[in-house]
Amino acid sequence: MVKNVLEVKDLKMYYFTNKGVVKAVDNITFNLKKGEVLGLAGESGCGKSSLGFTLMGMPTPPGKIVSGSIKIDGREIVGLPEDVLRKEVRWQKISMIFQGAMNALNPVYTVGYQMTEPLMLHKGMSKEEAIDRAQKYLELVGLDPEIVYRYPHELSGGMKQRVIIATALLLEPDVVIADEPTTALDVVVQAQIINLLKKLKKELGLSMIFITHDLSILAEISDRVAIMYAGKIVEIGDSEKIYYEPAHPYTQKLLSAIPRLHEDIERLEFIPGQPPNLINPPKGCRFNPRCPYVMQVCKEQEPELKEVDKDHYAACWLL
Amino acid sequence: MAEPILKVENLKKYFPIKRGFIDTIKGAPQKKVHAVDGISFEIYKQQVFALVGESGCGKSTTGKLIVKLLEPTDGKIYLEGKDVTYIKTKEEILDYRRHVQMIFQDPFSSMNPRFRIFDILEEPLLIHGIGETKAEREELIYKALEMVKITPPEDYVGRFPHMLSGGQRQRVAIARALILNPTFIVADEPVSMLDVSIRAEILELMKELKEKMGVTYLYITHDMSTARYFADWMAVMYLGRIVEMGPVEKVIDNPLHPYTRALLAAVPEPKPERRNVIKELPIKGEVPNAVDIPPGCRFHPRCIYAQKGLCDAKHPQLVEYEHNHFAECHLVGKY
Ligand SMILES: Nc1ncnc2c1ncn2[C@@H]1O[C@H](COP(=O)(O)OP(=O)(O)O)[C@@H](O)[C@H]1O
Ligand SMILES: Nc1ncnc2c1ncn2[C@@H]1O[C@H](COP(=O)(O)OP(=O)(O)O)[C@@H](O)[C@H]1O
Ligand code: SF4
Ligand code: SF4
Ligand SMILES: [Mg+2]
Ligand SMILES: [Mg+2]
């Protein structure tokens, strides 16, 4: 049996703002197997990035982990002091491709400097060692290793995103989180980056959490998919199950809102209304104000994730 | 056949690039961005004509030329048969804008944040002198909001743009374009920043308005799937040129141009069964800048079928290869 590289249980991360408590990650449980890509989807604001940052052990202020467990390769990281996280966990056990990172490269430093500085600073590598390693990974992502001497403005968008991916791989982490890694890219470059991630998955046995709001892109790479709504996972299962036999009304509606390239669709469906405010989410099922099948029980009690099929879970009173 | 609502002939827009001091004293030639480089098309009543292509290919510039936010370098624009290319006076432009409106990608940046929704919608009425009294204008504003399903309007007219969701803001932007009852709307990436469900909602709305109000659209997008859904015709642009054009089904199901094929191959689809297969992308390199346009077929440095001596030497023409289906490539049917 393939082992889990990541086990997340009952995880809660709330933002304690002066307007109230934003329940952005609210009781999340899932596992990630070695060599697997788990896709994480849902409308913007549902908590995808918040979950990513939390798994890195670095919720954005005023966010705090309230409870729950994150085990990476069997080791509990919730509660570890910051210096231990920085020295032993972040980037070498789990790393993240931040949304928009390619546009955040510092224009005044070379690519090599930006890739290697953290290695020398936090990991005590020598300059030669660090440059060597950066070049090895640049090559792996399909770039000329000589670009360590170039500046960000000399690179195209696709090249910059490859630099970011190489940087996330430098310390050979067990888990990589990719947050909207193709969102700002044109369609051809986007497909090239997806191809690269598929190649890395195969060659390095990379385990990845791929975050996007775009269910079409997600299908291109995910082995399993988790659908988030208002801070919770409402459905999780193998990709084929999620795309072809979705069990949760929210997943069903999202899928029927996608225009298809090779099909003539008379009318697209859409979900009326908008996702709730996470300070005061609706009682019961959080989707109930927008759900066409809402029943009395949905407004009163929260449904739990329930196995509807082998390794396929959904949280809905209809099931 | 009926007269087209909009006709564009050999339209060009070049932007001069500022020369450095050294270039100027050396007398180096003035370089230009060939943003739109000789395109022609026609759009008929109640049709949706999609302009697709990667960023920088000249879609927005084309849209701005049509709504007269930019002056063309060359070419002609006709609205309902009338040459409007060089209309200049304030009255002429004002009259033109009553008929031709634009919707932008980011509704937020196109709205004055200090205006309430009422003011945002009243502004075009005041500019065009429509509605004599406040009460008359209010009626038009309420009607426009109802049309885009911002209801009940009285709950929204007092709000500021930041108090609306992204989808609601885009609907207000559509109401603002519609309130003048235009014949033609240029919609520049109107759903690109929206989530999938809101995207579907706005596309549905624009479709409904086309049917109910007889609006004709130029739909600018980088997304082939929404073009398939919303548009009747599409033109694929590359480096300022239209390289393929025809009814959406023909272009998508039977692409003739190598660039269209590459774009289509790259489009992600919600079908997970191919997740472990590396996608074949029949294209090389990256989009060059629009200043130093490659000679011959401008796609040749990236084309996997390019023939030496032909593609790098001779400029192909846009030819009708089957009924209503045009492509600009020397080797259609032969590669
Ligand atoms: N630093 C923060 N402080 C307060 N609220 C935040 C912060 N970051 C995100 N949020 C809120 O948390 C929720 C989830 O946001 P996010 O994780 O960014 O969603 P997604 O990535 O799915 O779009 C949203 O309601 C958002 O407004
Ligand atoms: N005002 C301008 N000045 C100079 N160059 C411009 C201007 N507007 C657009 N361009 C250039 O013209 C080309 C086409 O741009 P645009 O029409 O915005 O493309 P698209 O909308 O397809 O992304 C690009 O190379 C762009 O950089
Ligand atoms: S629990 Fe009720 S409201 Fe929630 S998705 Fe199921 S049917 Fe709809
Ligand atoms: S003309 Fe030649 S280079 Fe251009 S698209 Fe056709 S085959 Fe390719
Ligand atoms: Mg996010
Ligand atoms: Mg544009």
XYZ file of C-alpha atoms and ligand atoms in Angstrom:
726
model
C 0.000 0.000 0.000
C 1.187 3.494 -0.872
C 1.855 5.502 2.240
C 0.466 8.913 3.068
C 2.988 11.751 2.895
C 0.479 14.160 4.363
C -2.330 13.567 6.842
C -4.581 16.455 7.787
C -7.167 15.956 10.495
C -9.898 18.259 11.832
C -7.815 21.297 10.903
C -9.147 24.715 11.806
C -7.457 28.008 10.945
C -9.383 31.173 11.680
C -8.554 34.833 11.012
C -9.144 36.848 14.156
C -10.024 40.209 12.597
C -11.527 43.205 14.363
C -14.748 42.584 12.438
C -15.023 39.056 13.745
C -13.601 35.569 13.335
C -13.244 34.464 9.687
C -13.573 30.674 9.616
C -11.491 30.187 6.482
C -10.299 26.628 7.184
C -12.987 24.892 9.162
C -12.556 21.274 10.101
C -10.615 20.002 7.123
C -9.612 16.339 6.947
C -7.817 14.610 4.060
C -4.742 12.555 3.184
C -2.246 12.824 0.357
C -0.520 9.688 -0.886
C 3.036 9.575 -2.126
C 3.229 10.430 -5.824
C -0.336 11.674 -5.930
C -1.759 14.978 -7.154
C -4.721 16.187 -5.138
C -6.659 18.977 -6.828
C -8.302 21.559 -4.613
C -11.097 23.583 -6.196
C -13.867 25.971 -5.236
C -14.977 29.551 -5.848
C -12.658 32.360 -4.822
C -12.776 33.101 -1.130
C -13.624 29.528 -0.122
C -10.314 29.104 1.699
C -8.006 27.338 -0.768
C -5.012 29.630 -0.303
C -5.650 29.837 3.428
C -5.412 26.049 3.615
C -2.181 26.127 1.587
C -0.530 28.665 3.898
C -1.722 26.735 6.946
C -0.138 23.518 5.680
C 3.128 25.444 5.309
C 2.807 26.316 9.007
C 2.508 29.975 8.150
C -1.080 31.232 8.298
C -1.227 34.907 7.263
C -1.867 37.277 10.177
C -4.296 37.584 11.878
C -4.754 33.882 11.149
C -4.080 31.198 13.765
C -4.368 27.448 13.783
C -7.168 26.797 16.266
C -7.028 23.031 16.406
C -6.351 19.895 14.436
C -3.345 18.051 13.149
C -1.005 18.212 10.145
C 1.349 15.253 9.809
C 4.027 15.394 7.138
C 5.696 12.049 6.613
C 4.359 11.010 10.004
C 5.636 14.044 11.912
C 3.188 16.380 13.609
C 3.926 19.976 12.691
C 1.091 21.761 14.473
C 2.586 23.322 17.582
C 6.230 23.203 16.439
C 8.086 26.424 17.265
C 8.783 28.782 14.355
C 12.561 28.183 14.300
C 12.051 24.418 14.045
C 9.506 24.904 11.259
C 11.956 27.106 9.430
C 14.988 24.862 9.889
C 13.408 21.461 9.466
C 10.027 21.644 7.797
C 9.284 24.546 5.516
C 10.780 24.122 2.010
C 12.444 20.797 2.814
C 9.394 18.805 3.885
C 6.689 20.933 2.334
C 7.004 23.810 -0.122
C 4.636 26.111 -1.935
C 4.385 27.827 -5.291
C 2.611 30.995 -4.192
C -0.096 32.527 -6.321
C 1.436 35.340 -8.369
C 4.987 34.542 -7.188
C 6.393 34.897 -10.708
C 5.423 38.565 -10.642
C 6.945 39.026 -7.215
C 10.505 38.157 -8.283
C 12.765 41.014 -7.257
C 13.859 42.935 -10.380
C 17.224 44.047 -8.938
C 18.610 40.575 -8.106
C 19.655 37.791 -10.455
C 17.615 34.602 -10.638
C 20.508 32.707 -9.058
C 20.747 35.073 -6.117
C 17.037 34.809 -5.387
C 17.087 31.033 -5.616
C 20.196 30.486 -3.511
C 20.056 33.148 -0.824
C 17.602 31.200 1.380
C 19.723 28.046 0.934
C 22.810 29.800 2.242
C 21.002 31.749 4.931
C 18.753 29.072 6.412
C 20.340 25.825 5.338
C 24.003 26.737 5.714
C 25.021 25.765 2.188
C 28.125 27.236 0.590
C 27.664 29.491 -2.410
C 29.044 26.888 -4.852
C 26.840 24.163 -3.435
C 23.782 26.387 -3.649
C 24.424 27.533 -7.235
C 25.084 23.949 -8.258
C 21.794 22.848 -6.876
C 19.879 25.771 -8.406
C 21.344 24.928 -11.823
C 20.425 21.280 -11.476
C 16.797 22.166 -10.816
C 16.634 24.835 -13.517
C 17.695 22.175 -15.968
C 15.080 19.801 -14.637
C 12.310 22.329 -15.324
C 13.526 22.822 -18.888
C 15.590 25.996 -18.509
C 19.165 26.788 -19.467
C 21.169 26.609 -16.177
C 22.968 29.796 -17.251
C 19.874 31.819 -16.414
C 21.073 31.937 -12.810
C 23.012 34.978 -14.053
C 19.976 36.678 -15.619
C 17.493 39.162 -14.203
C 13.717 38.551 -14.016
C 12.898 41.149 -16.714
C 14.969 39.156 -19.210
C 12.623 36.176 -18.826
C 9.194 35.498 -20.313
C 6.218 34.697 -18.077
C 6.551 30.974 -18.738
C 10.265 31.037 -17.863
C 9.616 32.936 -14.636
C 7.023 30.385 -13.576
C 9.566 27.620 -14.247
C 12.050 29.428 -11.996
C 9.419 29.514 -9.251
C 8.744 25.794 -9.678
C 12.475 24.998 -9.578
C 12.784 27.054 -6.391
C 9.990 25.090 -4.736
C 11.819 21.838 -5.563
C 15.319 22.857 -4.410
C 15.233 21.086 -1.055
C 13.460 17.992 -2.369
C 10.301 18.379 -0.295
C 7.870 15.504 0.261
C 4.900 17.699 -0.636
C 4.564 20.661 -3.007
C 1.565 22.984 -2.886
C 0.922 24.815 -6.163
C -1.498 27.724 -5.724
C -3.025 28.818 -9.049
C 0.322 28.187 -10.797
C -1.047 28.791 -14.303
C -3.731 31.395 -13.715
C -2.052 34.456 -15.230
C -0.541 32.588 -18.177
C -1.675 32.345 -21.779
C -3.211 29.061 -22.820
C -0.175 27.613 -24.636
C 2.239 28.455 -21.805
C -0.330 27.180 -19.328
C -0.428 23.822 -21.099
C 3.395 23.718 -21.165
C 3.539 24.306 -17.402
C 0.949 21.571 -16.785
C 3.054 19.258 -18.959
C 6.107 20.130 -16.856
C 4.287 19.359 -13.602
C 3.126 16.019 -15.038
C 6.707 15.213 -15.998
C 7.981 16.096 -12.507
C 5.266 13.993 -10.933
C 6.381 11.002 -12.987
C 10.149 11.483 -12.752
C 10.433 12.627 -9.142
C 7.354 10.894 -7.769
C 6.228 14.336 -6.676
C 3.278 14.548 -4.291
C 1.331 17.707 -4.925
C -1.668 19.739 -3.883
C -2.796 21.663 -6.941
C -5.035 24.626 -6.134
C -7.181 26.385 -8.722
C -10.666 27.784 -9.199
C -10.603 26.369 -12.752
C -12.057 22.854 -12.883
C -10.900 22.354 -16.478
C -7.237 22.888 -15.614
C -7.629 20.791 -12.494
C -8.828 17.811 -14.527
C -5.640 17.945 -16.600
C -3.477 16.836 -13.680
C -5.372 15.665 -10.584
C -5.619 12.043 -9.473
C -8.060 12.994 -6.759
C -10.096 16.152 -6.283
C -11.409 17.950 -3.202
C -14.157 20.540 -3.635
C -14.212 23.295 -1.034
C -17.133 25.508 -0.147
C -17.063 28.214 2.518
C -14.084 26.840 4.442
C -15.065 23.176 4.241
C -14.398 20.214 1.982
C -17.846 19.223 0.710
C -16.741 16.427 -1.613
C -13.546 14.447 -2.180
C -12.774 11.462 -4.357
C -10.999 10.098 -7.411
C -11.081 12.516 -10.351
C -13.267 10.283 -12.496
C -15.829 10.098 -9.696
C -15.847 13.864 -9.128
C -16.097 14.769 -12.808
C -18.431 12.023 -14.001
C -20.453 11.058 -10.923
C -20.423 14.124 -8.688
C -22.450 13.465 -5.548
C -22.721 16.921 -3.976
C -25.158 19.453 -5.473
C -22.453 22.136 -5.352
C -20.025 20.034 -7.401
C -22.793 19.154 -9.855
C -23.709 22.812 -10.372
C -20.104 23.937 -10.738
C -19.517 21.352 -13.441
C -22.605 22.307 -15.398
C -21.490 25.944 -15.402
C -18.415 25.149 -17.528
C -18.652 25.850 -21.267
C -17.243 22.950 -23.301
C -14.885 23.343 -26.233
C -16.378 20.590 -28.368
C -20.012 20.626 -27.321
C -22.910 22.859 -28.222
C -24.620 23.797 -24.981
C -28.019 25.462 -25.144
C -27.964 27.000 -21.684
C -25.260 27.062 -19.058
C -26.403 26.500 -15.518
C -25.257 28.767 -12.760
C -25.602 28.933 -9.014
C -27.690 31.899 -7.952
C -26.336 34.142 -5.209
C -22.810 34.171 -3.903
C -20.692 32.342 -1.342
C -21.407 33.337 2.265
C -19.422 35.588 4.503
C -17.152 33.363 6.602
C -17.636 35.380 9.773
C -21.290 34.387 9.982
C -21.746 31.393 7.699
C -25.267 29.963 7.351
C -26.351 27.478 9.978
C -26.556 23.830 8.962
C -25.239 23.126 5.473
C -23.323 26.231 4.390
C -24.554 25.793 0.831
C -28.229 25.771 1.832
C -29.153 29.348 0.740
C -28.024 28.551 -2.831
C -29.001 24.891 -3.067
C -31.925 23.907 -5.316
C -32.596 20.806 -3.185
C -32.580 22.464 0.231
C -34.669 20.739 2.923
C -35.548 21.688 6.488
C -32.764 19.572 7.976
C -30.185 21.421 5.815
C -30.959 24.665 7.611
C -30.584 23.141 11.042
C -27.872 20.537 11.065
C -24.542 20.374 9.383
C -24.014 17.284 7.177
C -20.803 15.304 7.735
C -18.628 13.812 5.000
C -20.051 10.383 4.235
C -18.648 7.616 2.019
C -20.924 7.426 -1.038
C -18.720 5.052 -2.968
C -15.257 3.577 -2.541
C -12.931 6.422 -1.424
C -15.539 8.947 -2.492
C -16.977 11.209 0.220
C -19.559 13.990 0.175
C -21.312 16.058 2.836
C -24.998 16.422 1.991
C -28.268 15.344 3.626
C -29.548 13.983 0.319
C -27.015 11.174 0.435
C -27.727 39.453 -47.918
C -28.428 42.107 -45.322
C -25.939 44.854 -44.718
C -23.482 44.215 -41.876
C -23.916 46.248 -38.698
C -20.176 46.672 -38.477
C -17.591 46.356 -41.194
C -13.859 46.765 -40.781
C -11.526 47.012 -43.770
C -7.754 46.629 -43.681
C -7.676 48.210 -40.240
C -4.229 49.106 -38.849
C -2.909 50.588 -35.652
C 0.803 51.178 -35.140
C 2.140 52.664 -31.920
C 5.417 54.553 -32.244
C 8.072 53.555 -29.711
C 9.973 56.292 -27.934
C 13.516 56.341 -29.259
C 16.481 56.644 -26.960
C 18.743 59.689 -27.264
C 21.496 57.765 -29.058
C 19.073 56.284 -31.601
C 17.680 59.720 -32.307
C 21.021 61.393 -33.003
C 22.183 58.383 -35.002
C 19.039 58.807 -37.070
C 17.942 55.194 -36.452
C 14.566 54.486 -38.046
C 11.471 55.092 -35.917
C 10.280 51.685 -34.696
C 6.615 50.863 -34.292
C 4.468 48.324 -32.476
C 2.295 46.681 -35.122
C -0.609 46.152 -32.746
C -3.235 45.693 -35.471
C -1.831 45.096 -38.908
C -4.461 45.004 -41.620
C -7.577 43.153 -40.505
C -10.979 42.951 -42.188
C -14.254 41.446 -41.004
C -18.003 41.973 -40.997
C -20.515 41.487 -38.195
C -24.221 41.021 -38.907
C -27.228 41.954 -36.814
C -27.681 40.042 -33.569
C -24.524 38.088 -34.167
C -21.763 37.556 -31.681
C -18.352 37.802 -33.310
C -15.509 36.534 -31.132
C -11.962 37.795 -31.426
C -9.622 35.254 -29.812
C -5.876 34.943 -29.364
C -3.077 35.163 -26.800
C -2.378 38.368 -24.929
C -0.710 41.056 -26.986
C -2.126 39.896 -30.329
C -4.139 43.095 -30.777
C -7.638 42.228 -29.537
C -8.134 45.169 -27.182
C -6.595 47.604 -29.646
C -9.136 46.429 -32.237
C -11.937 46.966 -29.720
C -10.699 50.459 -28.864
C -10.421 51.373 -32.536
C -14.026 50.332 -33.054
C -15.400 52.346 -30.130
C -13.143 55.229 -31.191
C -11.001 55.368 -28.112
C -8.100 55.161 -30.584
C -7.501 56.599 -34.069
C -6.537 54.051 -36.718
C -3.253 54.321 -38.594
C -5.001 53.108 -41.724
C -8.143 51.293 -42.889
C -11.869 51.874 -42.663
C -14.665 51.282 -40.160
C -18.315 51.316 -41.265
C -21.318 51.295 -38.940
C -24.523 50.278 -40.709
C -22.950 51.239 -44.014
C -21.746 54.650 -42.911
C -18.026 55.408 -42.959
C -17.170 56.385 -39.375
C -13.393 56.037 -39.616
C -12.548 59.680 -39.321
C -15.480 61.171 -37.442
C -13.939 63.852 -35.291
C -16.292 66.487 -33.917
C -17.635 66.167 -30.412
C -21.201 65.822 -31.734
C -20.237 63.055 -34.156
C -18.391 61.072 -31.490
C -21.238 61.565 -29.025
C -23.752 60.337 -31.556
C -21.525 57.351 -32.373
C -21.216 56.368 -28.702
C -24.998 56.161 -28.417
C -24.830 53.319 -30.903
C -21.543 51.696 -29.937
C -20.658 50.888 -26.328
C -17.866 49.019 -24.585
C -17.692 46.698 -21.560
C -14.297 46.112 -19.955
C -12.646 43.180 -18.206
C -12.407 44.853 -14.841
C -15.666 46.623 -14.042
C -14.123 48.061 -10.891
C -11.485 50.123 -12.648
C -14.029 51.430 -15.142
C -16.269 52.895 -12.422
C -15.751 56.003 -10.358
C -15.470 54.616 -6.805
C -17.063 57.756 -5.352
C -20.159 57.460 -7.552
C -23.216 55.603 -6.341
C -24.766 53.097 -8.747
C -27.435 55.688 -9.542
C -24.810 58.256 -10.595
C -22.864 55.708 -12.600
C -25.958 54.945 -14.654
C -27.181 58.544 -14.807
C -23.898 59.818 -16.234
C -24.380 58.490 -19.797
C -27.971 59.781 -19.777
C -26.804 63.263 -18.808
C -23.975 63.242 -21.350
C -26.383 62.275 -24.112
C -29.219 64.453 -22.919
C -31.623 61.563 -22.443
C -34.508 61.935 -19.962
C -35.604 65.482 -19.279
C -36.352 65.140 -15.595
C -34.731 63.246 -12.760
C -37.889 61.103 -12.570
C -37.600 60.120 -16.239
C -33.945 59.239 -15.802
C -34.729 57.268 -12.668
C -37.222 55.218 -14.604
C -34.626 54.409 -17.274
C -32.067 53.525 -14.596
C -34.476 51.179 -12.801
C -35.399 49.542 -16.090
C -31.742 48.983 -16.985
C -31.007 47.463 -13.570
C -33.997 45.156 -13.858
C -32.806 44.091 -17.279
C -29.489 42.912 -15.799
C -31.300 41.369 -12.806
C -30.038 43.745 -10.149
C -33.344 43.658 -8.306
C -35.079 45.305 -6.633
C -33.253 48.333 -8.117
C -34.141 50.597 -5.186
C -31.970 48.397 -2.950
C -28.922 49.002 -5.134
C -29.030 52.534 -6.578
C -27.634 54.038 -3.362
C -24.666 51.681 -3.094
C -21.070 52.291 -4.102
C -19.250 49.891 -6.492
C -17.145 48.376 -3.683
C -20.340 47.281 -1.932
C -21.198 44.936 -4.800
C -19.791 41.499 -5.640
C -17.679 41.062 -8.790
C -20.605 39.598 -10.703
C -22.953 42.377 -9.634
C -20.422 44.998 -10.698
C -20.098 43.453 -14.125
C -23.900 43.483 -14.401
C -23.953 47.182 -13.516
C -21.299 47.758 -16.211
C -23.553 45.971 -18.684
C -26.517 48.082 -17.555
C -24.437 51.209 -18.109
C -23.643 50.099 -21.662
C -27.269 49.129 -22.344
C -28.980 52.184 -20.953
C -28.341 54.079 -24.205
C -29.978 51.259 -26.147
C -26.925 50.705 -28.385
C -26.900 48.624 -31.550
C -23.394 47.343 -31.006
C -21.379 46.378 -27.931
C -17.663 45.657 -27.713
C -17.186 43.341 -24.728
C -13.467 43.071 -23.888
C -12.849 39.963 -21.749
C -16.047 40.660 -19.765
C -15.943 37.377 -17.832
C -12.222 36.677 -17.577
C -11.886 37.734 -13.959
C -15.021 35.989 -12.726
C -15.537 32.624 -11.073
C -17.052 29.835 -13.142
C -20.620 30.162 -11.877
C -20.722 33.967 -12.154
C -19.102 33.658 -15.572
C -21.947 31.408 -16.689
C -24.470 33.837 -15.230
C -23.023 36.847 -17.098
C -22.733 34.917 -20.374
C -26.368 33.844 -20.010
C -27.346 37.438 -19.375
C -25.489 38.765 -22.417
C -27.076 36.047 -24.522
C -30.534 36.932 -23.277
C -29.960 40.625 -24.026
C -28.897 39.741 -27.534
C -32.173 37.933 -28.089
C -34.416 40.440 -26.305
C -32.833 43.702 -27.384
C -31.252 42.733 -30.662
C -27.741 43.693 -29.540
C -24.797 42.752 -31.760
C -21.492 41.988 -30.024
C -17.792 41.937 -30.638
C -16.736 39.470 -27.939
C -13.031 39.719 -27.124
C -11.626 36.752 -25.226
C -8.630 34.491 -24.831
C -10.971 31.626 -23.929
C -11.990 29.362 -26.816
C -14.610 27.511 -24.754
C -16.635 30.605 -23.877
C -16.290 31.737 -27.506
C -17.777 28.423 -28.615
C -20.654 28.879 -26.228
C -21.451 32.553 -26.759
C -20.326 33.435 -30.275
C -21.585 32.646 -33.764
C -18.426 33.580 -35.613
C -14.847 33.790 -34.528
C -11.586 35.238 -35.754
C -8.243 34.028 -34.422
C -5.601 36.752 -34.176
C -1.843 36.376 -34.146
C 0.557 39.349 -33.997
C -1.993 41.845 -35.283
C -3.394 39.690 -38.103
C -6.491 37.536 -38.413
C -5.079 34.125 -39.306
C -8.369 32.197 -39.353
C -12.035 33.171 -39.407
C -15.402 31.458 -39.743
C -18.420 30.098 -37.855
C -17.290 28.915 -34.386
C -18.140 25.257 -35.028
C -16.062 25.198 -38.196
C -13.047 26.909 -36.682
C -13.069 24.787 -33.520
C -14.027 21.421 -34.981
C -12.054 21.765 -38.211
C -9.254 24.292 -37.725
C -7.308 25.106 -40.900
C -4.442 27.206 -39.582
C -1.524 25.632 -37.635
C -1.783 28.357 -34.995
C -5.473 27.678 -34.378
C -4.656 23.986 -34.034
C -1.986 24.721 -31.447
C -4.292 27.000 -29.455
C -7.053 24.398 -29.476
C -4.677 21.615 -28.455
C -3.700 23.688 -25.423
C -7.234 24.363 -24.164
C -7.844 22.492 -20.903
C -10.987 20.374 -20.752
C -12.742 18.965 -17.680
C -11.915 15.369 -18.628
C -9.601 13.714 -16.116
C -8.894 10.498 -18.046
C -5.900 12.005 -19.835
C -4.253 13.297 -16.687
C -1.111 11.224 -17.013
C -0.606 11.936 -20.703
C 1.794 14.693 -21.702
C -0.139 16.896 -24.125
C 1.238 17.408 -27.595
C 1.472 21.085 -28.344
C 2.211 21.582 -32.043
C 4.000 24.924 -31.686
C 7.553 26.136 -30.992
C 8.965 29.014 -28.954
C 7.065 31.992 -27.669
C 5.178 34.956 -29.096
C 7.726 37.452 -30.479
C 7.289 41.169 -29.819
C 5.048 43.122 -32.164
C 7.897 45.443 -33.215
C 10.145 43.217 -35.279
C 7.541 41.274 -37.208
C 8.984 38.100 -38.804
C 9.075 38.272 -42.629
C 6.811 36.116 -44.796
C 4.217 34.351 -42.668
C 4.599 36.000 -39.292
C 3.873 32.692 -37.567
C 6.728 30.850 -39.330
C 9.316 30.922 -36.493
C 6.823 29.009 -34.323
C 5.191 26.856 -36.993
C 6.135 23.179 -37.024
C 5.145 22.926 -40.722
C 7.019 26.003 -41.985
C 8.711 25.497 -45.369
C 12.009 27.228 -46.075
C 11.904 29.573 -49.042
C 8.126 29.829 -48.894
C 6.876 30.571 -45.410
C 9.801 32.779 -44.441
C 9.697 34.701 -47.725
C 6.145 35.145 -48.898
C 3.254 36.684 -46.985
C 0.180 34.414 -47.154
C -3.262 35.932 -47.842
C -6.531 35.271 -46.004
C -8.303 32.882 -48.397
C -11.783 31.322 -48.230
C -11.013 27.580 -48.244
C -14.522 26.339 -47.693
C -17.783 28.257 -47.584
C -17.370 31.045 -44.980
C -14.152 29.562 -43.594
C -10.994 31.628 -44.095
C -7.336 31.031 -43.256
C -4.051 32.801 -43.889
C -1.528 30.037 -44.549
C 0.344 28.822 -47.655
C -0.122 25.189 -46.787
C -3.776 24.768 -45.820
C -4.715 21.182 -46.642
C -1.100 20.346 -47.541
C 0.619 20.093 -44.195
N -5.076 37.726 6.022
C -6.413 37.621 6.071
N -7.134 38.257 7.026
C -8.473 38.135 7.083
N -9.208 37.407 6.224
C -8.558 36.762 5.242
C -7.136 36.834 5.104
N -6.775 36.104 4.025
C -7.919 35.600 3.524
N -8.989 35.983 4.256
C -10.393 35.590 4.046
O -10.462 34.193 4.155
C -11.355 33.631 3.200
C -10.631 32.632 2.342
O -9.680 33.318 1.535
P -8.639 32.549 0.608
O -8.005 31.465 1.366
O -7.746 33.570 0.009
O -9.612 31.921 -0.502
P -9.284 31.331 -1.953
O -7.811 31.087 -2.051
O -10.108 30.090 -2.023
O -9.766 32.352 -2.932
C -11.930 34.818 2.448
O -13.147 35.169 3.052
C -10.896 35.889 2.641
O -11.478 37.171 2.589
N -0.998 52.559 -26.054
C -0.087 51.689 -26.491
N 1.178 52.084 -26.768
C 2.107 51.219 -27.227
N 1.882 49.918 -27.433
C 0.640 49.456 -27.180
C -0.411 50.304 -26.680
N -1.525 49.554 -26.494
C -1.201 48.296 -26.862
N 0.096 48.230 -27.278
C 0.800 47.031 -27.770
O 0.055 46.554 -28.859
C 0.027 45.130 -28.881
C -1.418 44.653 -28.833
O -1.966 44.944 -27.547
P -3.488 44.637 -27.165
O -4.369 45.128 -28.239
O -3.713 45.152 -25.811
O -3.508 43.051 -27.163
P -4.553 42.020 -26.497
O -5.770 42.770 -26.088
O -4.786 41.001 -27.558
O -3.837 41.419 -25.333
C 0.874 44.684 -27.708
O 2.183 44.436 -28.163
C 0.833 45.881 -26.791
O 1.989 45.930 -25.980
S -27.236 19.322 2.651
Fe -29.122 20.202 1.837
S -28.592 22.308 1.301
Fe -26.689 21.193 1.592
S -26.141 20.513 -0.459
Fe -27.289 18.846 0.484
S -29.396 19.194 -0.119
Fe -28.307 21.091 -0.535
S 2.210 29.801 -44.008
Fe 3.771 28.329 -43.470
S 4.612 29.070 -41.517
Fe 2.689 30.144 -41.873
S 1.192 28.920 -40.794
Fe 1.182 28.184 -42.892
S 2.653 26.483 -42.879
Fe 3.006 27.627 -41.024
Mg -6.445 31.905 -3.523
Mg -6.669 42.816 -24.114
